[in-house]
Coordinates of C-alpha atoms in Angstrom, one line a residue:
X277 CA 157.9 97.4 -16.0
X278 CA 155.4 97.8 -18.5
X279 CA 153.2 100.8 -18.7
X280 CA 148.9 100.3 -18.5
X281 CA 146.5 100.9 -21.1
X282 CA 145.6 104.3 -19.2
X283 CA 149.2 105.2 -19.0
X284 CA 150.2 104.8 -22.5
X285 CA 146.8 106.8 -23.4
X286 CA 147.9 110.2 -21.3
X287 CA 151.0 109.6 -22.7
X288 CA 149.5 109.9 -26.5
X289 CA 149.3 106.2 -27.5
X290 CA 146.1 105.3 -29.7
X291 CA 144.6 102.2 -30.5
X292 CA 146.3 100.5 -34.2
X293 CA 144.1 98.1 -35.4
X294 CA 146.2 96.6 -38.6
X295 CA 144.5 93.8 -40.8
X296 CA 147.6 92.0 -42.4
X297 CA 146.6 89.9 -45.7
X298 CA 149.4 87.4 -46.7
X299 CA 150.2 84.6 -48.8
X300 CA 149.6 80.9 -47.8
X301 CA 153.6 79.6 -47.6
X302 CA 152.7 76.3 -49.9
X303 CA 149.6 77.8 -51.8
X304 CA 150.8 81.3 -53.1
X305 CA 147.5 81.9 -54.7
X306 CA 145.6 82.0 -51.5
X307 CA 145.4 85.1 -49.5
X308 CA 144.8 85.1 -46.1
X309 CA 144.3 87.8 -43.0
X310 CA 145.2 88.3 -39.4
X311 CA 144.3 90.8 -37.7
X312 CA 146.3 92.7 -35.1
X313 CA 146.0 95.4 -32.3
X314 CA 148.4 97.5 -30.0
X315 CA 148.9 100.9 -28.6
X316 CA 151.2 102.9 -30.7
X317 CA 152.2 106.2 -31.6
X318 CA 150.7 107.8 -34.7
X319 CA 151.7 109.0 -37.0
X320 CA 155.5 107.0 -37.2
X321 CA 153.5 103.7 -35.8
X322 CA 156.9 101.8 -33.9
X323 CA 155.0 99.0 -33.2
X324 CA 153.1 98.4 -36.1
X325 CA 156.2 98.5 -38.0
X326 CA 158.7 96.0 -35.6
X327 CA 155.8 93.7 -36.0
X328 CA 155.9 94.1 -39.6
X329 CA 159.8 93.6 -39.8
X330 CA 159.4 90.8 -37.4
X331 CA 156.4 89.2 -39.6
X332 CA 158.9 89.6 -42.8
X333 CA 161.8 88.3 -40.8
X334 CA 160.5 85.3 -38.9
X335 CA 157.3 83.7 -41.0
X336 CA 157.2 82.0 -44.2
X337 CA 153.9 83.5 -45.2
X338 CA 154.9 86.4 -47.7
X339 CA 152.8 89.9 -46.9
X340 CA 150.4 90.9 -49.5
X341 CA 149.3 94.1 -48.1
X342 CA 148.4 95.8 -45.0
X343 CA 145.0 98.4 -43.8
X344 CA 145.3 99.9 -40.6
X345 CA 143.6 102.5 -38.6
X346 CA 145.0 104.6 -35.5
X347 CA 142.0 105.9 -32.8
X348 CA 143.0 108.3 -30.2
X349 CA 140.9 106.7 -26.9
X350 CA 141.4 109.7 -25.1
X351 CA 142.5 113.8 -26.1
X352 CA 143.3 116.9 -24.3
X353 CA 139.6 117.9 -24.3
X354 CA 138.4 115.1 -23.1
X355 CA 141.0 114.6 -19.4
X356 CA 139.9 116.7 -16.5
X357 CA 141.5 116.9 -13.1
X358 CA 138.4 118.0 -11.1
X359 CA 138.8 118.9 -7.3
X360 CA 135.6 119.6 -6.4
X361 CA 131.7 118.8 -7.5
X362 CA 128.8 120.8 -7.1
X363 CA 125.3 120.4 -7.2
X364 CA 122.8 122.8 -7.3
X365 CA 119.2 121.7 -7.4

């Protein structure tokens, strides 16, 4: 069973975006780009490294470089449980 995005964010996952530069299999002098996004855990990034290993083992285009960024969308200070709300005029 796969967790929802909200459950992942509450467990500390953040959105990781990687821009992958790779060489074309038939034209090694041509570099192309591929953008990958997934929820991942910093600082180890297991999902990103699993994808890079898959790329190196299964795809023909050799990697040139990978540039990535990570952003936690929910931090501890942003989420709180509210039981009641009072409004004063």
